[in-house]
Structure formats: structure tokens, C-alpha cells
CSV table of C-alpha atoms in Angstrom, one decimal:
chain,number,residue,atom,x,y,z
A,1,MET,CA,8.7,-37.3,15.6
A,2,ARG,CA,12.0,-36.0,16.8
A,3,GLY,CA,12.0,-32.3,17.7
A,4,GLN,CA,8.3,-32.1,18.6
A,5,THR,CA,7.2,-31.1,22.1
A,6,GLU,CA,5.8,-34.1,23.8
A,7,ILE,CA,2.5,-33.7,25.8
A,8,MET,CA,1.1,-36.5,28.0
A,9,VAL,CA,-2.7,-37.1,28.0
A,10,VAL,CA,-4.1,-39.1,30.9
A,11,ASP,CA,-7.8,-40.0,30.4
A,12,ASP,CA,-9.7,-43.3,30.7
A,13,ASP,CA,-12.1,-42.2,27.9
A,14,LEU,CA,-10.5,-43.6,24.7
A,15,GLY,CA,-12.6,-41.3,22.6
A,16,MET,CA,-11.3,-38.3,24.5
A,17,CYS,CA,-7.7,-39.7,24.1
A,18,HIS,CA,-8.2,-39.9,20.3
A,19,LEU,CA,-9.7,-36.4,20.2
A,20,LEU,CA,-6.8,-34.9,22.1
A,21,ARG,CA,-4.2,-36.8,20.1
A,22,SER,CA,-5.6,-35.2,16.9
A,23,PHE,CA,-5.9,-31.8,18.6
A,24,LEU,CA,-2.2,-31.9,19.6
A,25,SER,CA,-1.0,-33.3,16.4
A,26,GLU,CA,-2.6,-30.5,14.4
A,27,ARG,CA,-0.8,-28.0,16.5
A,28,GLY,CA,2.6,-29.6,16.1
A,29,TYR,CA,2.8,-31.5,19.4
A,30,GLN,CA,3.5,-35.2,19.9
A,31,ALA,CA,0.9,-36.8,22.1
A,32,VAL,CA,1.4,-39.7,24.6
A,33,THR,CA,-1.9,-41.1,25.8
A,34,MET,CA,-2.4,-43.1,29.0
A,35,VAL,CA,-5.6,-44.5,30.5
A,36,ASN,CA,-4.6,-44.7,34.2
A,37,ALA,CA,-2.5,-42.7,36.7
A,38,GLU,CA,-0.1,-45.5,37.7
A,39,ASP,CA,1.2,-46.2,34.2
A,40,ALA,CA,1.2,-42.4,33.4
A,41,LEU,CA,3.5,-41.6,36.4
A,42,GLN,CA,5.9,-44.4,35.6
A,43,ARG,CA,6.2,-43.2,32.0
A,44,TYR,CA,6.4,-39.6,33.0
A,45,HIS,CA,9.3,-40.4,35.4
A,46,ALA,CA,11.2,-42.0,32.5
A,47,GLU,CA,10.4,-39.6,29.6
A,48,ARG,CA,9.5,-36.3,31.2
A,49,PRO,CA,7.0,-34.8,28.7
A,50,ALA,CA,6.8,-31.0,28.6
A,51,ALA,CA,3.2,-30.9,30.0
A,52,VAL,CA,0.4,-33.1,31.2
A,53,ILE,CA,-3.3,-33.0,30.3
A,54,LEU,CA,-5.0,-34.9,33.2
A,55,ASP,CA,-8.6,-36.0,33.7
A,56,VAL,CA,-10.0,-35.6,37.3
A,57,LYS,CA,-11.8,-38.9,37.3
A,58,LEU,CA,-9.6,-41.9,36.7
A,59,PRO,CA,-10.0,-45.7,37.3
A,60,GLY,CA,-7.7,-47.5,39.7
A,61,ARG,CA,-6.2,-46.7,43.1
A,62,MET,CA,-5.4,-43.1,42.2
A,63,ASP,CA,-7.8,-40.4,40.9
A,64,GLY,CA,-6.8,-37.3,39.0
A,65,LEU,CA,-6.2,-35.1,42.0
A,66,GLU,CA,-4.0,-37.7,43.6
A,67,ALA,CA,-2.1,-38.1,40.3
A,68,LEU,CA,-1.6,-34.3,40.1
A,69,ALA,CA,0.1,-34.3,43.5
A,70,ALA,CA,2.3,-37.3,42.4
A,71,PHE,CA,3.3,-35.5,39.2
A,72,ARG,CA,4.3,-32.5,41.2
A,73,LYS,CA,6.4,-34.6,43.5
A,74,ILE,CA,8.4,-35.9,40.5
A,75,ASP,CA,8.7,-32.4,39.0
A,76,ARG,CA,7.5,-29.4,41.0
A,77,ASP,CA,7.5,-27.2,37.8
A,78,VAL,CA,5.5,-29.6,35.5
A,79,PRO,CA,2.5,-27.9,33.9
A,80,VAL,CA,-0.6,-29.9,34.5
A,81,ILE,CA,-3.9,-28.9,32.9
A,82,MET,CA,-6.9,-30.6,34.6
A,83,LEU,CA,-9.9,-31.6,32.6
A,84,SER,CA,-13.3,-32.5,34.1
A,85,GLY,CA,-17.0,-32.5,33.6
A,86,ASP,CA,-17.3,-31.8,37.3
A,87,GLY,CA,-16.8,-28.1,37.6
A,88,ARG,CA,-17.8,-27.8,41.2
A,89,THR,CA,-15.9,-25.1,43.1
A,90,PRO,CA,-14.3,-27.4,45.7
A,91,THR,CA,-12.8,-29.6,43.0
A,92,VAL,CA,-11.4,-26.6,41.1
A,93,VAL,CA,-10.0,-25.1,44.3
A,94,GLN,CA,-8.4,-28.3,45.4
A,95,ALA,CA,-6.8,-28.8,42.0
A,96,MET,CA,-5.3,-25.2,42.0
A,97,LYS,CA,-4.0,-25.7,45.5
A,98,LEU,CA,-2.2,-28.8,44.4
A,99,GLY,CA,-0.5,-26.8,41.7
A,100,ALA,CA,-2.6,-27.3,38.6
A,101,SER,CA,-1.7,-24.8,35.8
A,102,ASP,CA,-5.3,-24.6,34.7
A,103,PHE,CA,-8.7,-26.3,35.1
A,104,ILE,CA,-10.9,-26.7,32.0
A,105,GLY,CA,-14.4,-28.1,32.1
A,106,LYS,CA,-15.7,-30.6,29.6
A,107,PRO,CA,-16.8,-30.0,26.9
A,108,PHE,CA,-14.3,-27.4,26.0
A,109,LYS,CA,-13.5,-25.2,23.1
A,110,ASP,CA,-10.3,-25.8,21.1
A,111,ILE,CA,-9.1,-22.2,21.5
A,112,GLU,CA,-9.6,-22.5,25.3
A,113,LEU,CA,-7.3,-25.6,25.6
A,114,GLU,CA,-4.9,-24.2,23.0
A,115,ASN,CA,-4.4,-20.9,24.9
A,116,SER,CA,-4.1,-22.8,28.2
A,117,LEU,CA,-1.4,-25.1,26.8
A,118,LYS,CA,0.6,-22.3,25.3
A,119,SER,CA,0.5,-20.3,28.5
A,120,ALA,CA,1.6,-23.4,30.5
A,121,LEU,CA,4.5,-24.2,28.2
A,122,LYS,CA,5.7,-20.6,28.2
A,123,HIS,CA,5.7,-20.5,32.0
A,124,ARG,CA,7.6,-23.8,32.0
A,125,GLN,CA,10.2,-22.4,29.6
A,126,LEU,CA,10.6,-19.2,31.7
A,127,SER,CA,11.0,-21.3,34.9
A,128,ARG,CA,13.7,-23.3,33.4
A,129,HIS,CA,15.5,-20.2,32.1
A,130,VAL,CA,15.3,-18.6,35.5
A,131,ALA,CA,16.7,-21.8,37.1
A,132,SER,CA,19.5,-21.9,34.6
A,133,LEU,CA,20.4,-18.2,35.3
A,134,ARG,CA,20.2,-18.8,39.0
A,135,GLU,CA,22.6,-21.8,38.8
A,136,GLU,CA,25.0,-19.8,36.6
A,137,LEU,CA,25.0,-16.8,39.0
A,138,GLN,CA,25.6,-19.1,42.0
A,139,SER,CA,28.5,-20.8,40.2
A,140,GLN,CA,30.1,-17.4,39.5
A,141,GLY,CA,30.1,-16.3,43.1
A,142,PRO,CA,29.5,-12.7,44.2
A,143,TYR,CA,32.8,-11.1,43.0
A,144,PRO,CA,34.0,-12.3,39.5
A,145,MET,CA,32.1,-9.6,37.6
A,146,LEU,CA,33.9,-6.9,39.5
A,147,PHE,CA,37.3,-8.0,38.3
A,148,ARG,CA,36.8,-9.6,34.9
A,149,HIS,CA,37.7,-8.2,31.5
A,150,SER,CA,39.2,-4.9,32.7
A,151,GLU,CA,42.9,-4.1,32.9
A,152,ARG,CA,42.3,-1.5,35.7
A,153,MET,CA,40.3,-3.9,37.8
A,154,ALA,CA,42.7,-6.8,37.1
A,155,GLU,CA,45.3,-4.6,39.0
A,156,VAL,CA,42.8,-4.5,42.0
A,157,ARG,CA,42.4,-8.2,41.9
A,158,ASP,CA,46.2,-8.6,41.9
A,159,ILE,CA,46.5,-6.5,45.0
A,160,ILE,CA,43.8,-8.5,46.8
A,161,ASP,CA,45.5,-11.8,45.9
A,162,ARG,CA,48.9,-10.4,47.2
A,163,VAL,CA,47.5,-9.3,50.6
A,164,ALA,CA,45.1,-12.3,51.0
A,165,ASP,CA,47.1,-14.2,53.6
A,166,THR,CA,48.0,-11.1,55.7
A,167,ASP,CA,46.2,-8.9,58.1
A,168,VAL,CA,47.5,-5.6,56.6
A,169,THR,CA,45.1,-2.6,56.8
A,170,VAL,CA,43.7,-1.6,53.4
A,171,LEU,CA,42.3,1.8,52.4
A,172,ILE,CA,40.0,1.8,49.3
A,173,HIS,CA,39.7,5.1,47.4
A,174,GLY,CA,37.0,5.7,44.8
A,175,GLU,CA,33.9,7.6,43.9
A,176,SER,CA,30.5,6.6,45.3
A,177,GLY,CA,29.1,3.6,43.5
A,178,THR,CA,32.3,2.2,42.2
A,179,GLY,CA,32.1,-1.0,44.2
A,180,LYS,CA,34.2,-0.3,47.3
A,181,GLU,CA,32.1,-2.6,49.5
A,182,LEU,CA,32.4,-5.4,47.0
A,183,VAL,CA,36.2,-5.0,47.1
A,184,ALA,CA,36.2,-5.1,50.9
A,185,ARG,CA,34.1,-8.2,50.9
A,186,ALA,CA,36.4,-9.8,48.3
A,187,LEU,CA,39.4,-9.0,50.6
A,188,SER,CA,37.6,-10.7,53.5
A,189,ALA,CA,36.5,-13.7,51.3
A,190,SER,CA,40.1,-14.1,50.1
A,191,SER,CA,41.7,-13.8,53.5
A,192,LEU,CA,42.5,-16.3,56.3
A,193,ARG,CA,39.5,-14.8,58.1
A,194,ARG,CA,37.1,-15.8,55.4
A,195,ASP,CA,35.0,-18.0,57.9
A,196,LYS,CA,34.9,-15.2,60.5
A,197,PRO,CA,32.5,-12.2,60.7
A,198,PHE,CA,32.5,-9.4,58.1
A,199,VAL,CA,31.0,-6.3,59.8
A,200,LYS,CA,30.2,-3.1,57.9
A,201,VAL,CA,29.8,0.4,59.5
A,202,ASN,CA,28.9,3.5,57.5
A,203,CYS,CA,30.7,6.4,59.2
A,204,ALA,CA,28.7,9.0,57.4
A,205,ALA,CA,25.3,7.5,58.3
A,206,LEU,CA,25.4,8.4,62.1
A,207,PRO,CA,26.2,11.4,64.2
A,208,ALA,CA,29.5,11.3,66.1
A,209,ASP,CA,28.1,10.2,69.5
A,210,LEU,CA,25.9,7.5,68.0
A,211,LEU,CA,28.8,6.3,65.8
A,212,GLU,CA,31.0,6.0,68.9
A,213,SER,CA,28.5,3.8,70.7
A,214,GLU,CA,27.9,1.8,67.5
A,215,LEU,CA,31.7,1.1,67.1
A,216,PHE,CA,32.7,0.6,70.7
A,217,GLY,CA,29.5,-0.3,72.5
A,218,PHE,CA,28.4,1.0,76.0
A,219,GLU,CA,27.9,-0.1,79.6
A,220,ARG,CA,24.6,0.1,81.4
A,221,GLY,CA,24.0,3.7,82.7
A,222,ALA,CA,26.7,5.2,80.4
A,223,PHE,CA,24.1,7.8,79.3
A,224,THR,CA,20.4,8.4,79.5
A,225,GLY,CA,18.6,5.5,77.9
A,226,ALA,CA,21.5,3.0,78.3
A,227,LEU,CA,19.4,0.5,80.2
A,228,GLN,CA,21.6,-2.4,79.5
A,229,GLN,CA,25.1,-3.2,78.3
A,230,LYS,CA,25.6,-3.3,74.5
A,231,PRO,CA,28.6,-4.7,72.6
A,232,GLY,CA,30.0,-2.6,69.7
A,233,LYS,CA,30.8,-3.5,66.2
A,234,PHE,CA,34.5,-4.1,67.1
A,235,GLU,CA,33.4,-6.9,69.4
A,236,PHE,CA,31.0,-8.4,66.8
A,237,ALA,CA,33.9,-8.4,64.3
A,238,ASN,CA,36.4,-10.0,66.6
A,239,HIS,CA,38.7,-12.4,64.7
A,240,GLY,CA,37.0,-11.2,61.5
A,241,THR,CA,37.0,-8.1,59.3
A,242,LEU,CA,35.6,-4.6,60.1
A,243,PHE,CA,34.7,-2.5,57.1
A,244,LEU,CA,34.7,1.3,57.9
A,245,ASP,CA,32.9,2.9,54.9
A,246,GLU,CA,33.2,6.7,54.4
A,247,ILE,CA,36.0,6.9,57.0
A,248,GLY,CA,36.7,10.5,55.9
A,249,ASP,CA,33.5,11.6,57.7
A,250,MET,CA,34.7,10.4,61.1
A,251,SER,CA,35.0,13.1,63.8
A,252,PRO,CA,38.5,14.0,65.2
A,253,ALA,CA,37.6,12.6,68.7
A,254,LEU,CA,36.6,9.2,67.2
A,255,GLN,CA,39.7,9.2,64.9
A,256,ALA,CA,41.9,9.3,68.1
A,257,LYS,CA,40.0,6.4,69.6
A,258,LEU,CA,40.2,4.4,66.3
A,259,LEU,CA,44.0,5.1,66.2
A,260,ARG,CA,44.4,3.5,69.6
A,261,VAL,CA,42.6,0.3,68.4
A,262,LEU,CA,44.8,0.1,65.3
A,263,GLN,CA,47.9,0.5,67.4
A,264,ASP,CA,47.1,-1.7,70.5
A,265,GLY,CA,44.0,-3.7,69.6
A,266,GLU,CA,42.4,-2.3,72.7
A,267,PHE,CA,39.4,0.0,73.5
A,268,SER,CA,36.9,0.6,76.2
A,269,ARG,CA,33.1,0.8,75.9
A,270,LEU,CA,31.4,4.1,76.7
A,271,GLY,CA,31.1,4.3,80.4
A,272,GLY,CA,33.4,1.3,80.8
A,273,THR,CA,36.2,1.1,83.4
A,274,HIS,CA,38.4,-1.6,81.8
A,275,ASP,CA,39.9,-2.2,78.4
A,276,LEU,CA,38.8,-4.9,75.9
A,277,HIS,CA,41.2,-6.6,73.5
A,278,VAL,CA,40.1,-7.5,70.0
A,279,ASP,CA,41.7,-9.1,67.0
A,280,VAL,CA,40.1,-7.3,64.0
A,281,ARG,CA,41.4,-6.7,60.5
A,282,ILE,CA,40.4,-3.1,59.3
A,283,VAL,CA,39.4,-2.3,55.8
A,284,ALA,CA,38.4,1.3,55.3
A,285,ALA,CA,37.0,3.2,52.3
A,286,THR,CA,36.5,6.8,51.3
A,287,ASN,CA,35.2,8.8,48.4
A,288,CYS,CA,37.1,12.0,49.5
A,289,ASP,CA,40.7,13.1,49.2
A,290,LEU,CA,42.1,12.1,52.6
A,291,GLU,CA,45.5,13.6,51.8
A,292,ARG,CA,43.9,17.0,51.2
A,293,ALA,CA,41.8,16.5,54.4
A,294,VAL,CA,45.1,15.8,56.3
A,295,ALA,CA,46.6,19.0,54.8
A,296,ASP,CA,43.5,21.0,55.8
A,297,GLY,CA,43.6,19.6,59.4
A,298,GLN,CA,40.4,17.7,59.0
A,299,PHE,CA,41.9,14.2,59.3
A,300,ARG,CA,44.6,12.9,61.6
A,301,GLU,CA,47.9,12.4,59.7
A,302,ASP,CA,49.0,9.5,62.0
A,303,LEU,CA,45.6,7.7,61.4
A,304,PHE,CA,45.9,8.2,57.7
A,305,PHE,CA,49.3,6.5,57.6
A,306,ARG,CA,47.9,3.7,59.7
A,307,LEU,CA,45.0,3.1,57.3
A,308,ASN,CA,46.9,3.7,54.1
A,309,VAL,CA,49.3,0.7,54.4
A,310,VAL,CA,47.9,-0.8,51.2
A,311,PRO,CA,45.9,1.7,49.1
A,312,ILE,CA,43.5,0.4,46.4
A,313,HIS,CA,42.1,2.9,44.0
A,314,LEU,CA,38.9,2.1,42.2
A,315,PRO,CA,38.6,4.0,38.9
A,316,PRO,CA,35.1,5.4,38.0
A,317,LEU,CA,33.1,3.4,35.5
A,318,ARG,CA,33.6,6.1,32.8
A,319,ASP,CA,37.3,5.2,32.9
A,320,ARG,CA,36.6,1.5,32.3
A,321,ARG,CA,33.8,1.5,29.8
A,322,GLU,CA,34.8,-1.9,28.4
A,323,GLU,CA,33.2,-3.4,31.5
A,324,ILE,CA,29.8,-1.9,30.8
A,325,PRO,CA,28.4,-4.6,28.4
A,326,LEU,CA,29.6,-7.3,30.7
A,327,LEU,CA,28.2,-5.7,33.8
A,328,THR,CA,24.9,-5.0,31.9
A,329,GLU,CA,24.7,-8.7,31.0
A,330,HIS,CA,25.4,-9.7,34.6
A,331,PHE,CA,22.7,-7.4,36.1
A,332,LEU,CA,20.2,-8.5,33.4
A,333,LYS,CA,20.6,-12.1,34.5
A,334,LYS,CA,20.7,-11.2,38.2
A,335,TYR,CA,17.4,-9.3,38.2
A,336,SER,CA,15.7,-11.6,35.8
A,337,VAL,CA,16.2,-14.3,38.5
A,338,GLN,CA,15.4,-12.0,41.4
A,339,TYR,CA,12.2,-10.7,40.0
A,340,ASN,CA,11.2,-13.8,38.0
A,341,LYS,CA,11.1,-11.9,34.8
A,342,PRO,CA,12.2,-12.9,31.3
A,343,SER,CA,15.7,-11.7,30.4
A,344,ALA,CA,15.3,-8.4,28.6
A,345,GLU,CA,16.7,-7.9,25.1
A,346,LEU,CA,18.6,-4.6,24.7
A,347,SER,CA,18.7,-2.8,21.4
A,348,GLU,CA,22.1,-1.9,19.8
A,349,GLU,CA,21.2,1.8,20.3
A,350,THR,CA,20.6,1.3,24.0
A,351,MET,CA,23.8,-0.6,24.5
A,352,ALA,CA,25.7,2.2,22.6
A,353,LEU,CA,24.1,4.8,24.9
A,354,LEU,CA,25.0,2.7,28.0
A,355,VAL,CA,28.6,2.6,27.0
A,356,GLU,CA,28.7,6.3,26.1
A,357,HIS,CA,27.0,7.6,29.2
A,358,ASP,CA,29.4,9.0,31.8
A,359,TRP,CA,27.7,7.3,34.8
A,360,PRO,CA,28.3,9.8,37.6
A,361,GLY,CA,26.7,7.2,40.0
A,362,ASN,CA,29.1,4.6,38.6
A,363,VAL,CA,28.3,0.8,38.9
A,364,ARG,CA,25.4,1.5,41.3
A,365,GLU,CA,23.7,3.8,38.8
A,366,LEU,CA,24.1,1.3,36.0
A,367,GLU,CA,22.7,-1.5,38.2
A,368,ASN,CA,19.6,0.6,39.0
A,369,GLN,CA,19.1,1.4,35.3
A,370,ILE,CA,19.2,-2.3,34.4
A,371,LYS,CA,16.9,-3.2,37.3
A,372,ARG,CA,14.5,-0.7,35.9
A,373,ILE,CA,14.7,-2.3,32.4
A,374,VAL,CA,14.1,-5.8,33.8
A,375,VAL,CA,11.1,-4.7,35.9
A,376,LEU,CA,9.4,-2.6,33.1
A,377,GLY,CA,10.2,-5.3,30.5
A,378,ASP,CA,11.7,-2.9,27.9
A,379,ASP,CA,14.5,-0.3,27.5
A,380,ALA,CA,12.5,2.6,25.9
A,381,ALA,CA,12.5,4.8,29.1
A,382,THR,CA,16.2,4.2,29.7
A,383,ARG,CA,17.0,4.9,26.1
A,384,ARG,CA,15.2,8.3,26.3
A,385,ASP,CA,16.9,9.3,29.5
A,386,LEU,CA,20.3,8.3,28.3
A,387,SER,CA,19.9,10.0,24.9
A,388,ARG,CA,19.1,13.2,26.7
A,389,SER,CA,22.0,12.8,29.1
A,390,VAL,CA,24.5,12.0,26.4
A,391,ALA,CA,23.4,15.0,24.3
A,392,MET,CA,23.8,17.3,27.3
A,393,ALA,CA,27.3,16.0,28.0
A,394,ALA,CA,28.2,16.5,24.3
A,395,ASP,CA,26.9,20.1,24.5
A,396,ARG,CA,29.0,20.8,27.5
A,397,LEU,CA,32.2,19.3,26.0
A,398,ALA,CA,31.7,21.1,22.7
A,399,ALA,CA,31.0,24.4,24.4
A,400,GLN,CA,34.2,24.0,26.4
A,401,ALA,CA,36.2,23.0,23.3
A,402,LEU,CA,34.9,26.0,21.4
A,403,GLY,CA,35.5,28.3,24.3
A,404,SER,CA,39.1,27.3,24.5
A,405,ARG,CA,39.7,27.9,20.8
A,406,SER,CA,38.0,31.2,20.4
A,407,SER,CA,36.2,33.8,22.6
A,408,VAL,CA,34.0,34.9,19.7
A,409,ILE,CA,31.2,32.9,18.0
A,410,ALA,CA,30.2,34.1,14.6
A,411,MET,CA,26.5,34.9,14.6
A,412,PRO,CA,24.0,35.8,11.8
A,413,GLU,CA,24.1,39.6,11.2
A,414,ARG,CA,21.1,41.8,11.2
A,415,PRO,CA,20.5,44.4,8.4
A,416,ASP,CA,22.2,47.1,10.5
A,417,GLY,CA,25.4,45.0,10.6
A,418,LEU,CA,25.1,44.2,14.3
A,419,HIS,CA,25.1,40.6,15.6
A,420,ALA,CA,21.6,39.3,16.4
A,421,VAL,CA,22.2,38.4,20.0
A,422,THR,CA,19.6,39.3,22.6
A,423,PRO,CA,19.1,38.3,26.2
A,424,GLN,CA,15.9,36.4,25.3
A,425,ALA,CA,16.2,35.6,21.6
A,426,THR,CA,13.2,34.3,19.7
A,427,ASP,CA,12.9,32.6,16.3
A,428,ASP,CA,10.8,35.5,15.0
A,429,GLU,CA,13.8,37.8,15.5
A,430,GLY,CA,16.1,35.4,13.7
A,431,SER,CA,18.3,35.2,16.9
A,432,TYR,CA,19.7,32.4,19.0
A,433,SER,CA,19.7,31.7,22.7
A,434,LEU,CA,22.9,30.5,24.4
A,435,LYS,CA,21.3,27.1,24.7
A,436,ASP,CA,20.6,27.0,21.0
A,437,ILE,CA,24.2,28.1,20.2
A,438,SER,CA,25.6,25.4,22.5
A,439,ARG,CA,23.5,22.6,21.0
A,440,ILE,CA,24.2,23.6,17.4
A,441,ALA,CA,27.9,24.0,18.0
A,442,ALA,CA,28.1,20.6,19.9
A,443,ARG,CA,26.4,18.7,17.1
A,444,LYS,CA,28.5,20.4,14.4
A,445,ALA,CA,31.7,19.9,16.3
A,446,GLU,CA,30.9,16.2,17.0
A,447,ARG,CA,30.1,15.5,13.4
A,448,GLU,CA,33.2,17.3,12.1
A,449,LEU,CA,35.4,15.5,14.6
A,450,ILE,CA,34.1,12.0,13.7
A,451,SER,CA,34.2,12.8,10.0
A,452,ARG,CA,37.8,13.9,10.2
A,453,MET,CA,38.9,10.9,12.2
A,454,LEU,CA,37.1,8.5,9.8
A,455,GLN,CA,38.9,10.2,6.9
A,456,GLN,CA,42.3,9.9,8.6
A,457,THR,CA,41.8,6.2,9.4
A,458,ARG,CA,40.4,5.6,5.9
A,459,TRP,CA,37.1,4.7,7.5
A,460,ASN,CA,38.6,2.1,9.8
A,461,ARG,CA,35.7,2.3,12.3
A,462,LYS,CA,37.5,0.2,15.0
A,463,GLU,CA,40.6,2.4,14.9
A,464,THR,CA,38.5,5.5,14.9
A,465,ALA,CA,36.5,4.3,18.0
A,466,GLY,CA,39.8,3.7,19.8
A,467,ILE,CA,41.1,7.2,18.9
A,468,LEU,CA,37.9,8.8,20.1
A,469,GLY,CA,37.7,6.7,23.3
A,470,ILE,CA,34.3,5.3,22.6
A,471,SER,CA,33.0,1.8,21.9
A,472,TYR,CA,32.7,0.4,18.4
A,473,LYS,CA,28.9,0.2,18.8
A,474,ALA,CA,28.7,3.8,20.1
A,475,LEU,CA,30.7,5.0,17.0
A,476,LEU,CA,28.3,3.2,14.6
A,477,TYR,CA,25.4,4.8,16.4
A,478,LYS,CA,27.0,8.3,16.1
A,479,ILE,CA,27.8,7.7,12.4
A,480,LYS,CA,24.2,6.9,11.7
A,481,GLU,CA,22.9,9.8,13.9
A,482,ASN,CA,25.0,12.3,12.1
A,483,GLY,CA,24.2,11.0,8.7
A,484,LEU,CA,27.8,10.1,8.0
A,485,ASP,CA,26.8,6.6,6.8
A,486,LYS,CA,25.2,8.2,3.8
A,487,ALA,CA,28.3,10.3,3.1
A,488,SER,CA,30.6,7.2,3.0
């Protein structure tokens, strides 16, 4: 029948074939029975059933173990359940080494075979799903998710496209975790140097003396421990791209040497007596304000102008929240493939919290949260953490808003007419701590603001979400959380 999962049975015992046909039919499978390995392999090659139930002892030139190896050559992921009255350990071990999904002795219990078949088919489905995701991710390439579906990031993509066929120096500004290295790699991949080396150096990861030797290399005997000559990163990146991450942490002495390379394309190794010439395209990145560093005398002005020929600013993730659902989907697929896990299903509440969270660690923080969800297999822990974080952020915003409007908060009065505020208030005294005040005020302010905006937009939730600067799903969650759905 069409639509039924097809299972191949290979056994020379016609009685066993009949028994297995009935067994499979009762459980909604379609059985194809074969009595020898040669015919079974030929039919499997043409029809590709979902799984094979294979007897160890078969007539003809090929026994069951040889047939198992042949099935695996046709399709390395095919689930093959071996049946045999011979339960000797060497036979079982050999079958499992050849890739059998399971080994069941005759006679067997129905539940034993049923569970084995369900498990094998589930594993097959997961393998195909992972293969499909891997193919999809490979077809996307490493950079599309960084630039899709966001107006701000489309501007970044436009700059990359416009400088692709030049060797102009680029300076990428942005908070940690916004994807500065991915932009640098995209610049390299789009340039005329795409087939040449891309070399990364983190200027904040090494002390000044080690960073100098890392960048420019050293000659034998240049310092204690320099037992042989070592080329630097500039030499490794020759004709390619050198990415200087966290350039703002570079020492003044190194800044001067880097300026010379940018001006003349020449430098000398530590302890060297002659200059080396390199052809390197420089892309730098920083998470600090280099203009302020220049004003404070901490960064060379001439170097800043050399680096800042084409500036690219990467906005933080909180300023491009529309990307969060798409990045989340991308990371779910990526880590399902990497860790060979089923693709996790996120609840609407979790997605709303993901969109609402401020992400101080930006894309890197989001990626790590999704990695955690995939590894653990559910989003409960992430939902708890995000709920706490979002609530704390709301408390802070509400406290700031209330503080800017009034310097006095009305508190319940005691019988003597004084406000019941004490350094360490307790419920027994009928008083409130500052933390209690902040939480209550935040919740109340949030509810009143959402309620007022909904009334002004005549309960147009999409328009309200736009005014409040949150996603539609986040607004629905807030409406439910504040009990406004009952008021409507």
C-alpha cells in the first residue's frame, strides 16, 4: 500500500517469512520478503526499503554477514537487524562491527523486534535529517546569515561589495561578539585575495613583546630562547589578508612599527639586519572608541587615519532584534548537525524571551545559548535564565523612568503618619525594601504602558509592538503575563 514504510525481510525459511510479514503488517509496515541475498541486494538497490531484517544463515554464494556488508556498501546508513539462532559471541561481534543496527536471537519476542525496529527507523530518520541540514548549511556558505534580513547589516554587506575589488584598509567597530571576525572573513572571501591566506592575530591576547615577535617574527639569537629563525604573521599573510583584532590594545611602540608597514610595506624581524617587503591587505577591528583613545594620547592619530580608510560599524544585537529568530534557526541547524542531535523545538515563550533579551554578549552569547539548548535537548534552563534577566532589565528601566519623573515614591503610611521605610524592611513591619519597590514599580509601569499603547492603537498588536520596539511574539507574551488578555 502507498504511504506505508517498506521493510525488507531476507530469510530462506518460508515459515519465518510468513511470520514476519504478518508481524510487520499488523504494525502498519509493508513487508518485502526475499529468500536469498543476491536477489535481495538487487531489489534493495532498485527500491531502497527503509530497513532490512536479515537472517545470518542464507543459501547461495553469500551468507547473512556478507550480505550485511553488501547492503552497507549500497547505503551506509541502512538499518539492518540481524536474526539468528546462533547467538555465539564471535558472530554477534562480527555483525556489529559490520554495522548491524541490532542482533536478535531466534526465537524472539514480538516486543523485542518491535522496539528494535522502531529504534532503527528513528535513527535512520535522524541521520537523514542531519544530512539534509548539513547539505543546507554547506550550500548557504559561512556568511549569509550575518547579512540577511536586516537593514543595518545590509548596509555592511553593501560596503563589503563596494570594496571587494580593492586593497583598501578597513576598520571594523563594534561590541564584543557582534561578528567582527566574520565580517573580516567576508571581506577576504569577497576580495581578489580570496585564494590567498587569511591570518588572524588577537592584539589583546599577548603581551607587547610577544605580540611583536608574533607579528614580525625574529632571527636566531634575537633574544634568550630564540634558537632558530621564525617568520611572523605578516610573512604568513603575504599576498593575502591580515586581520588585526582588538587593535586598540596594541602598545605605542608596536603602533609605530605597524604604521611603517602600512606606509611602505616593509619591516624587519626582531634581531634582523635587513628589511622584508610584504604585500598584505590589513583589516583591523576594535571594540573600543579609537577616536577617544587618540584624544587621550593612547593611540597614534596617524595610525588611526591609516586604518580608518573605510570604517564599518557593526550594531549590537539589541539594535537589530529582527535577526534573532533567523540567527536562532541557523544555530539550531548548525549545532544539530555538529552534535548529531535532533533539531530542538523552541516554545513561543522562549522565542519571545530570546527577542526581548538585550544580549550584552551579542551574537556570540546567543550562539552559546542555542548550543546549550541543542546539547541539553530542551529550552527550559534557557527560558528560566532569560526570564530572570528580562525581569531584571525591566526593573532597571522602570526605576530609571520613575526616578526621572519624580524623586518621591508614595509608600504606605504607619499609624503615626510616617512612611514605613526602614533600612532592612520586613513583611512583618508592613514595609518594603528598595528591591521590592523597584520590582513592583517595574511591573506596574510595564503593565500601564502596554495597556495605554494598546488602547491608543485600538488593540492593534502589530502596531503596538512597533511603537514599543519589541517583537510581535514578545508583546503577546507580555499581554498574557500581565493579564491584559483577560481585560480585552
